[in-house]
Amino acid sequence: MKKPADKKVVLTGDRPTGALHLGHYAGSLLQRLKLQEDAEQYVLIADVQALTDHYKDPEGVRKNIDEVMLDYLAAGLTPDKTTFVLQSQVPEIAELSVYFLNLVTLARLQRNPTVKEEMRQKGYGSDVPAGFLAYPVHQAADITVFNADWVPVGEDQLPVIEQARDIVRSFNRIYGQTFTEPAALLSHVKRLPGLDGKSKMSKTLGNTIELKATPDLIKQRVTQMYTDPKKIHISDPGHLEGNVVFTYLDAFDQDKESLKDLKERYQEGKTGDVEAKKRLMGVLDGLLGPIRERRAGLERDKKTLRDILRAGTDKGRDRAREVMRRVRTALRIDYFE
Ligand code: TRP
């Protein structure tokens, strides 16, 4: 065990906009399971950020907080190693965001490739809510209010972290050294494609497998997965490139030896989709079965869920309060302290 003083502070989070799926598992949950052993890890349920594009559906955001918490705990994150924080209940984040807004230009926000892409997907055009356009500023506050060293994210979030680093540098230069410059910790796992092989996994596109999927649903989803359209008969040579079944096997099948054998036979036209899909169904059942069981147990005890989130939020808020005290001094607004 490392001494707490040597531990890096990790801050990461998700917008509660739906239950988590296999893409989250491979891309972020596995990394968090590791980090909770080695670092002081805070996981933020970013409900304020979820409201930037779901402001018309507060009830939905509220419901999804429980969904995401259930997935975290069922996947193996535990409250004694990871601190779960509910963003809306840490008003220091909103407070800090207001001061950060002065350090960012509108032009810079409009240039952010991540935000641009999300705006395109959502079809905002120039009628983008200011809150959404400014979410990277809010996210900079998420990170710095905990004075985090590391921020594990997927590649698509890199421009947002870069923006946070810029803000930190400006703040430190203008008001004096206050924040640690946070570093992105890139997940090395390539993004899992959706079941159709065309796009990323997305709940709205219905091309995901959720962690809570029933065995029947897993079967159905694997059956519909995109494979190799050129392989019509078993004897046709098969291709692995862009073949979603094999992409998923690569990500989740632990038995690499026999997977290699299957790949060879598939490529040589000695076996077909049926064997590969059966194998994937088995692998996913093995992975998701225990998660599903733990989830069912936790679902019966919503009060414990709330208590965990409350305790984590209290702890997170204590840390945020302390950082904000220093911020107020730096900004010369520490009137009544
Ligand atoms: N923007 C992130 C996403 O959409 C979620 C998020 C909110 C986050 N606050 C964060 C990620 C702070 C890392 C750090 O996935």
CSV table of C-alpha atoms and ligand atoms in Angstrom, one decimal:
chain,number,residue,atom,x,y,z
A,1,MET,CA,0.0,0.0,0.0
A,2,LYS,CA,1.2,3.5,-0.9
A,3,LYS,CA,1.1,6.2,1.7
A,4,PRO,CA,-1.9,8.5,1.0
A,5,ALA,CA,0.5,11.4,0.6
A,6,ASP,CA,2.1,9.8,-2.4
A,7,LYS,CA,-1.2,9.2,-4.1
A,8,LYS,CA,-2.2,11.1,-7.1
A,9,VAL,CA,-5.7,12.7,-7.2
A,10,VAL,CA,-7.8,11.4,-10.0
A,11,LEU,CA,-11.0,13.0,-11.1
A,12,THR,CA,-13.2,11.7,-13.8
A,13,GLY,CA,-16.9,11.5,-14.5
A,14,ASP,CA,-20.0,10.8,-16.6
A,15,ARG,CA,-23.1,12.6,-17.6
A,16,PRO,CA,-26.0,10.7,-16.2
A,17,THR,CA,-27.9,10.4,-19.5
A,18,GLY,CA,-28.5,6.6,-19.5
A,19,ALA,CA,-27.3,3.2,-18.1
A,20,LEU,CA,-23.7,2.4,-18.9
A,21,HIS,CA,-22.8,0.0,-21.7
A,22,LEU,CA,-19.9,-2.2,-22.9
A,23,GLY,CA,-18.2,0.8,-24.4
A,24,HIS,CA,-18.0,2.4,-21.0
A,25,TYR,CA,-16.8,-0.8,-19.5
A,26,ALA,CA,-13.9,-1.2,-21.9
A,27,GLY,CA,-13.1,2.5,-22.3
A,28,SER,CA,-13.3,3.8,-18.7
A,29,LEU,CA,-14.6,1.4,-16.1
A,30,LEU,CA,-11.7,-1.0,-16.3
A,31,GLN,CA,-9.2,1.8,-16.0
A,32,ARG,CA,-11.1,3.2,-13.0
A,33,LEU,CA,-11.1,-0.2,-11.3
A,34,LYS,CA,-7.3,-0.1,-11.5
A,35,LEU,CA,-7.0,3.5,-10.5
A,36,GLN,CA,-9.1,3.0,-7.4
A,37,GLU,CA,-6.3,0.7,-6.1
A,38,ASP,CA,-3.5,3.2,-6.7
A,39,ALA,CA,-4.9,6.7,-6.5
A,40,GLU,CA,-7.2,8.9,-4.6
A,41,GLN,CA,-10.1,8.6,-7.1
A,42,TYR,CA,-13.1,10.9,-7.4
A,43,VAL,CA,-15.9,10.0,-9.8
A,44,LEU,CA,-18.2,12.8,-10.6
A,45,ILE,CA,-21.8,12.2,-11.6
A,46,ALA,CA,-22.1,15.3,-13.8
A,47,ASP,CA,-25.8,16.0,-13.6
A,48,VAL,CA,-25.2,19.8,-14.1
A,49,GLN,CA,-23.4,19.0,-17.3
A,50,ALA,CA,-26.2,16.6,-18.4
A,51,LEU,CA,-28.6,19.4,-18.0
A,52,THR,CA,-26.7,21.6,-20.5
A,53,ASP,CA,-28.2,19.5,-23.3
A,54,HIS,CA,-31.1,17.8,-21.4
A,55,TYR,CA,-32.5,20.9,-19.6
A,56,LYS,CA,-36.0,20.0,-20.8
A,57,ASP,CA,-35.8,16.6,-19.1
A,58,PRO,CA,-34.7,17.1,-15.5
A,59,GLU,CA,-36.7,14.0,-14.4
A,60,GLY,CA,-34.7,11.8,-16.8
A,61,VAL,CA,-31.4,13.1,-15.5
A,62,ARG,CA,-32.5,12.5,-12.0
A,63,LYS,CA,-33.5,8.9,-12.8
A,64,ASN,CA,-30.2,8.2,-14.5
A,65,ILE,CA,-28.2,9.1,-11.5
A,66,ASP,CA,-29.4,5.9,-9.8
A,67,GLU,CA,-28.8,4.0,-13.1
A,68,VAL,CA,-25.2,5.1,-13.3
A,69,MET,CA,-24.5,4.6,-9.6
A,70,LEU,CA,-25.9,1.0,-9.9
A,71,ASP,CA,-23.6,0.3,-12.8
A,72,TYR,CA,-20.5,1.7,-11.1
A,73,LEU,CA,-21.0,-0.4,-8.0
A,74,ALA,CA,-22.1,-3.5,-9.9
A,75,ALA,CA,-18.9,-3.2,-12.0
A,76,GLY,CA,-16.8,-3.2,-8.9
A,77,LEU,CA,-16.1,0.4,-8.0
A,78,THR,CA,-16.5,0.6,-4.2
A,79,PRO,CA,-17.2,3.5,-1.9
A,80,ASP,CA,-14.2,2.7,0.3
A,81,LYS,CA,-11.8,3.2,-2.6
A,82,THR,CA,-13.6,5.6,-4.9
A,83,THR,CA,-15.4,8.8,-3.8
A,84,PHE,CA,-18.7,9.3,-5.7
A,85,VAL,CA,-19.6,12.9,-6.0
A,86,LEU,CA,-22.9,14.4,-7.3
A,87,GLN,CA,-22.0,17.5,-9.2
A,88,SER,CA,-25.1,19.6,-8.5
A,89,GLN,CA,-24.6,19.3,-4.8
A,90,VAL,CA,-21.2,20.9,-4.9
A,91,PRO,CA,-22.1,24.6,-5.6
A,92,GLU,CA,-18.4,25.5,-5.4
A,93,ILE,CA,-18.1,24.1,-9.0
A,94,ALA,CA,-20.7,26.5,-10.3
A,95,GLU,CA,-19.0,29.3,-8.4
A,96,LEU,CA,-15.6,28.6,-9.8
A,97,SER,CA,-17.1,28.3,-13.3
A,98,VAL,CA,-18.2,31.9,-13.2
A,99,TYR,CA,-14.7,33.2,-12.6
A,100,PHE,CA,-13.3,30.8,-15.2
A,101,LEU,CA,-15.7,32.3,-17.9
A,102,ASN,CA,-13.6,35.5,-17.8
A,103,LEU,CA,-10.5,33.6,-18.9
A,104,VAL,CA,-12.0,32.1,-22.1
A,105,THR,CA,-13.1,33.8,-25.3
A,106,LEU,CA,-16.2,33.0,-27.2
A,107,ALA,CA,-14.1,32.3,-30.3
A,108,ARG,CA,-12.1,29.7,-28.4
A,109,LEU,CA,-15.2,27.9,-27.2
A,110,GLN,CA,-16.6,27.8,-30.7
A,111,ARG,CA,-13.4,26.3,-32.0
A,112,ASN,CA,-13.4,23.3,-29.6
A,113,PRO,CA,-13.6,20.3,-31.9
A,114,THR,CA,-15.4,18.1,-29.3
A,115,VAL,CA,-18.1,20.8,-28.7
A,116,LYS,CA,-18.3,21.4,-32.5
A,117,GLU,CA,-18.9,17.7,-33.2
A,118,GLU,CA,-21.5,17.5,-30.4
A,119,MET,CA,-23.3,20.6,-31.7
A,120,ARG,CA,-23.4,19.1,-35.2
A,121,GLN,CA,-24.9,15.8,-33.8
A,122,LYS,CA,-27.5,17.6,-31.8
A,123,GLY,CA,-28.3,19.9,-34.8
A,124,TYR,CA,-28.0,23.1,-32.8
A,125,GLY,CA,-26.7,25.3,-35.7
A,126,SER,CA,-26.1,28.7,-34.3
A,127,ASP,CA,-28.9,28.3,-31.8
A,128,VAL,CA,-26.7,26.6,-29.3
A,129,PRO,CA,-27.6,27.2,-25.6
A,130,ALA,CA,-24.8,29.3,-24.1
A,131,GLY,CA,-24.6,26.8,-21.2
A,132,PHE,CA,-23.8,23.9,-23.6
A,133,LEU,CA,-21.2,25.9,-25.5
A,134,ALA,CA,-19.5,26.7,-22.2
A,135,TYR,CA,-19.6,23.2,-20.7
A,136,PRO,CA,-15.8,22.8,-21.1
A,137,VAL,CA,-15.4,25.8,-18.8
A,138,HIS,CA,-17.7,24.1,-16.2
A,139,GLN,CA,-15.7,20.9,-16.7
A,140,ALA,CA,-12.4,22.8,-16.0
A,141,ALA,CA,-14.0,23.7,-12.7
A,142,ASP,CA,-15.0,20.1,-12.0
A,143,ILE,CA,-11.4,19.1,-12.3
A,144,THR,CA,-9.7,22.0,-10.6
A,145,VAL,CA,-12.0,22.3,-7.7
A,146,PHE,CA,-10.6,19.0,-6.6
A,147,ASN,CA,-7.1,20.1,-7.6
A,148,ALA,CA,-6.8,16.9,-9.6
A,149,ASP,CA,-3.5,15.6,-11.0
A,150,TRP,CA,-4.9,13.2,-13.5
A,151,VAL,CA,-8.1,13.1,-15.6
A,152,PRO,CA,-8.7,9.7,-17.3
A,153,VAL,CA,-10.7,10.3,-20.5
A,154,GLY,CA,-11.3,9.0,-23.9
A,155,GLU,CA,-9.7,10.6,-26.9
A,156,ASP,CA,-12.8,12.6,-27.8
A,157,GLN,CA,-12.5,14.5,-24.6
A,158,LEU,CA,-8.9,15.7,-25.1
A,159,PRO,CA,-9.7,19.1,-26.4
A,160,VAL,CA,-11.8,19.7,-23.3
A,161,ILE,CA,-8.9,18.8,-21.0
A,162,GLU,CA,-6.6,21.1,-23.1
A,163,GLN,CA,-9.1,23.9,-22.5
A,164,ALA,CA,-9.0,23.2,-18.8
A,165,ARG,CA,-5.2,23.3,-18.8
A,166,ASP,CA,-5.3,26.7,-20.6
A,167,ILE,CA,-7.6,28.1,-18.0
A,168,VAL,CA,-5.4,26.8,-15.2
A,169,ARG,CA,-2.3,28.5,-16.7
A,170,SER,CA,-4.2,31.8,-17.2
A,171,PHE,CA,-5.5,31.7,-13.7
A,172,ASN,CA,-2.2,30.9,-12.1
A,173,ARG,CA,-0.5,33.6,-14.2
A,174,ILE,CA,-3.0,36.4,-13.4
A,175,TYR,CA,-3.9,35.6,-9.8
A,176,GLY,CA,-0.9,33.6,-8.6
A,177,GLN,CA,-0.1,29.9,-8.4
A,178,THR,CA,-3.3,28.3,-7.2
A,179,PHE,CA,-4.1,25.1,-9.2
A,180,THR,CA,-2.2,22.0,-10.3
A,181,GLU,CA,-2.1,21.7,-14.1
A,182,PRO,CA,-4.2,18.6,-14.7
A,183,ALA,CA,-3.0,15.9,-17.1
A,184,ALA,CA,-5.2,13.8,-19.3
A,185,LEU,CA,-4.8,10.1,-18.8
A,186,LEU,CA,-5.7,8.6,-22.1
A,187,SER,CA,-7.4,5.2,-22.1
A,188,HIS,CA,-5.5,3.0,-24.5
A,189,VAL,CA,-8.5,1.0,-25.5
A,190,LYS,CA,-9.8,1.9,-28.9
A,191,ARG,CA,-13.4,3.0,-28.9
A,192,LEU,CA,-15.7,0.1,-29.4
A,193,PRO,CA,-17.9,0.4,-32.5
A,194,GLY,CA,-21.7,0.2,-32.3
A,195,LEU,CA,-23.3,-3.1,-33.2
A,196,ASP,CA,-23.8,-2.0,-36.8
A,197,GLY,CA,-20.0,-1.3,-37.1
A,198,LYS,CA,-20.6,2.1,-38.5
A,199,SER,CA,-20.7,4.4,-35.5
A,200,LYS,CA,-19.8,4.6,-31.9
A,201,MET,CA,-22.1,2.9,-29.4
A,202,SER,CA,-25.0,5.2,-28.7
A,203,LYS,CA,-28.1,4.5,-26.7
A,204,THR,CA,-30.2,6.7,-29.0
A,205,LEU,CA,-29.0,4.7,-32.0
A,206,GLY,CA,-29.9,1.4,-30.2
A,207,ASN,CA,-26.6,-0.2,-31.1
A,208,THR,CA,-25.2,-0.8,-27.6
A,209,ILE,CA,-25.2,-3.7,-25.1
A,210,GLU,CA,-25.9,-2.3,-21.7
A,211,LEU,CA,-24.1,-3.7,-18.6
A,212,LYS,CA,-27.5,-4.7,-17.3
A,213,ALA,CA,-28.6,-6.5,-20.4
A,214,THR,CA,-30.4,-9.8,-19.9
A,215,PRO,CA,-29.0,-13.0,-21.4
A,216,ASP,CA,-31.9,-12.9,-24.0
A,217,LEU,CA,-31.0,-9.4,-25.0
A,218,ILE,CA,-27.3,-10.2,-25.2
A,219,LYS,CA,-28.2,-13.1,-27.6
A,220,GLN,CA,-30.4,-10.8,-29.7
A,221,ARG,CA,-27.8,-8.1,-29.9
A,222,VAL,CA,-24.9,-10.4,-30.8
A,223,THR,CA,-27.1,-12.0,-33.5
A,224,GLN,CA,-27.7,-8.6,-35.1
A,225,MET,CA,-24.0,-7.7,-35.1
A,226,TYR,CA,-22.3,-6.7,-38.3
A,227,THR,CA,-19.7,-9.2,-39.5
A,228,ASP,CA,-18.2,-9.7,-42.9
A,229,PRO,CA,-20.8,-9.1,-45.7
A,230,LYS,CA,-18.6,-10.9,-48.2
A,231,LYS,CA,-18.6,-14.1,-46.3
A,232,ILE,CA,-21.8,-15.8,-47.4
A,233,HIS,CA,-20.9,-19.4,-47.1
A,234,ILE,CA,-18.8,-21.0,-44.4
A,235,SER,CA,-16.2,-21.9,-47.1
A,236,ASP,CA,-15.8,-18.2,-48.1
A,237,PRO,CA,-12.6,-16.6,-46.6
A,238,GLY,CA,-13.6,-14.3,-43.7
A,239,HIS,CA,-12.3,-10.9,-42.8
A,240,LEU,CA,-11.6,-9.6,-39.3
A,241,GLU,CA,-11.1,-6.0,-40.2
A,242,GLY,CA,-14.3,-4.0,-39.3
A,243,ASN,CA,-15.9,-7.2,-38.1
A,244,VAL,CA,-17.7,-6.2,-35.0
A,245,VAL,CA,-17.9,-9.7,-33.5
A,246,PHE,CA,-14.1,-10.1,-33.6
A,247,THR,CA,-13.6,-6.5,-32.4
A,248,TYR,CA,-15.6,-7.4,-29.3
A,249,LEU,CA,-13.9,-10.8,-28.9
A,250,ASP,CA,-10.6,-9.0,-29.0
A,251,ALA,CA,-11.8,-6.6,-26.2
A,252,PHE,CA,-13.4,-9.2,-23.9
A,253,ASP,CA,-12.2,-12.7,-24.6
A,254,GLN,CA,-9.5,-13.7,-22.2
A,255,ASP,CA,-8.6,-16.9,-23.9
A,256,LYS,CA,-6.3,-15.4,-26.6
A,257,GLU,CA,-4.9,-18.8,-27.7
A,258,SER,CA,-8.1,-20.3,-28.8
A,259,LEU,CA,-9.4,-17.0,-30.1
A,260,LYS,CA,-6.4,-17.0,-32.4
A,261,ASP,CA,-7.3,-20.4,-33.6
A,262,LEU,CA,-10.9,-19.4,-34.3
A,263,LYS,CA,-9.7,-16.3,-36.2
A,264,GLU,CA,-7.5,-18.5,-38.4
A,265,ARG,CA,-10.3,-20.9,-39.2
A,266,TYR,CA,-12.7,-18.1,-39.9
A,267,GLN,CA,-10.2,-16.4,-42.3
A,268,GLU,CA,-9.5,-19.7,-44.0
A,269,GLY,CA,-13.2,-20.5,-44.6
A,270,LYS,CA,-13.4,-23.3,-42.2
A,271,THR,CA,-16.0,-21.8,-39.9
A,272,GLY,CA,-18.5,-19.0,-39.9
A,273,ASP,CA,-20.4,-16.4,-38.0
A,274,VAL,CA,-22.4,-18.9,-36.0
A,275,GLU,CA,-19.4,-20.2,-34.1
A,276,ALA,CA,-17.9,-16.7,-33.6
A,277,LYS,CA,-21.2,-15.3,-32.3
A,278,LYS,CA,-21.9,-18.2,-30.0
A,279,ARG,CA,-18.4,-17.7,-28.5
A,280,LEU,CA,-19.0,-14.0,-28.0
A,281,MET,CA,-22.4,-14.7,-26.3
A,282,GLY,CA,-20.6,-17.0,-23.9
A,283,VAL,CA,-17.9,-14.5,-23.2
A,284,LEU,CA,-20.4,-11.7,-22.6
A,285,ASP,CA,-22.6,-13.9,-20.4
A,286,GLY,CA,-19.5,-14.6,-18.3
A,287,LEU,CA,-18.6,-11.0,-18.0
A,288,LEU,CA,-22.0,-9.5,-17.5
A,289,GLY,CA,-23.6,-12.2,-15.4
A,290,PRO,CA,-21.9,-11.3,-12.1
A,291,ILE,CA,-22.4,-7.6,-12.8
A,292,ARG,CA,-26.1,-8.2,-13.4
A,293,GLU,CA,-26.4,-10.2,-10.2
A,294,ARG,CA,-24.7,-7.5,-8.1
A,295,ARG,CA,-26.9,-4.9,-9.7
A,296,ALA,CA,-30.1,-6.7,-8.9
A,297,GLY,CA,-29.0,-6.9,-5.2
A,298,LEU,CA,-28.2,-3.2,-5.1
A,299,GLU,CA,-31.4,-2.2,-6.8
A,300,ARG,CA,-33.4,-3.6,-3.9
A,301,ASP,CA,-31.6,-1.2,-1.6
A,302,LYS,CA,-31.9,2.3,-3.0
A,303,LYS,CA,-31.3,3.8,0.4
A,304,THR,CA,-27.8,2.5,0.6
A,305,LEU,CA,-27.2,3.9,-2.9
A,306,ARG,CA,-28.3,7.3,-1.7
A,307,ASP,CA,-26.2,7.1,1.4
A,308,ILE,CA,-23.1,6.2,-0.6
A,309,LEU,CA,-23.6,9.2,-2.9
A,310,ARG,CA,-24.3,11.5,0.0
A,311,ALA,CA,-21.2,10.5,1.9
A,312,GLY,CA,-19.0,10.8,-1.2
A,313,THR,CA,-20.5,14.2,-2.0
A,314,ASP,CA,-19.9,15.4,1.5
A,315,LYS,CA,-16.2,14.4,1.3
A,316,GLY,CA,-15.8,15.9,-2.1
A,317,ARG,CA,-17.4,19.1,-1.0
A,318,ASP,CA,-15.0,19.4,1.9
A,319,ARG,CA,-12.1,19.3,-0.5
A,320,ALA,CA,-13.8,21.7,-2.9
A,321,ARG,CA,-14.5,24.2,-0.1
A,322,GLU,CA,-10.9,24.2,0.8
A,323,VAL,CA,-9.7,24.9,-2.7
A,324,MET,CA,-12.4,27.6,-3.1
A,325,ARG,CA,-11.1,29.4,0.0
A,326,ARG,CA,-7.7,29.7,-1.7
A,327,VAL,CA,-9.4,30.8,-4.9
A,328,ARG,CA,-11.3,33.6,-3.1
A,329,THR,CA,-8.0,34.8,-1.6
A,330,ALA,CA,-6.3,34.8,-5.0
A,331,LEU,CA,-9.3,36.7,-6.5
A,332,ARG,CA,-9.3,39.2,-3.6
A,333,ILE,CA,-12.9,38.4,-2.7
A,334,ASP,CA,-12.2,36.8,0.6
A,335,TYR,CA,-14.2,39.5,2.5
A,336,PHE,CA,-15.8,37.7,5.4
A,337,GLU,CA,-13.4,34.8,5.9
B,1,TRP,N1,-17.7,15.4,-20.4
B,1,TRP,C1,-17.6,14.1,-19.9
B,1,TRP,C2,-18.3,13.1,-20.9
B,1,TRP,O1,-19.2,13.6,-21.6
B,1,TRP,C3,-18.1,13.9,-18.5
B,1,TRP,C4,-17.5,14.8,-17.5
B,1,TRP,C5,-18.0,15.8,-16.8
B,1,TRP,C6,-16.1,14.7,-17.1
B,1,TRP,N2,-17.1,16.3,-15.9
B,1,TRP,C7,-15.9,15.7,-16.1
B,1,TRP,C8,-15.0,13.9,-17.5
B,1,TRP,C9,-14.7,15.9,-15.5
B,1,TRP,C10,-13.8,14.0,-16.8
B,1,TRP,C11,-13.6,15.1,-15.9
B,1,TRP,O2,-17.9,12.0,-20.9
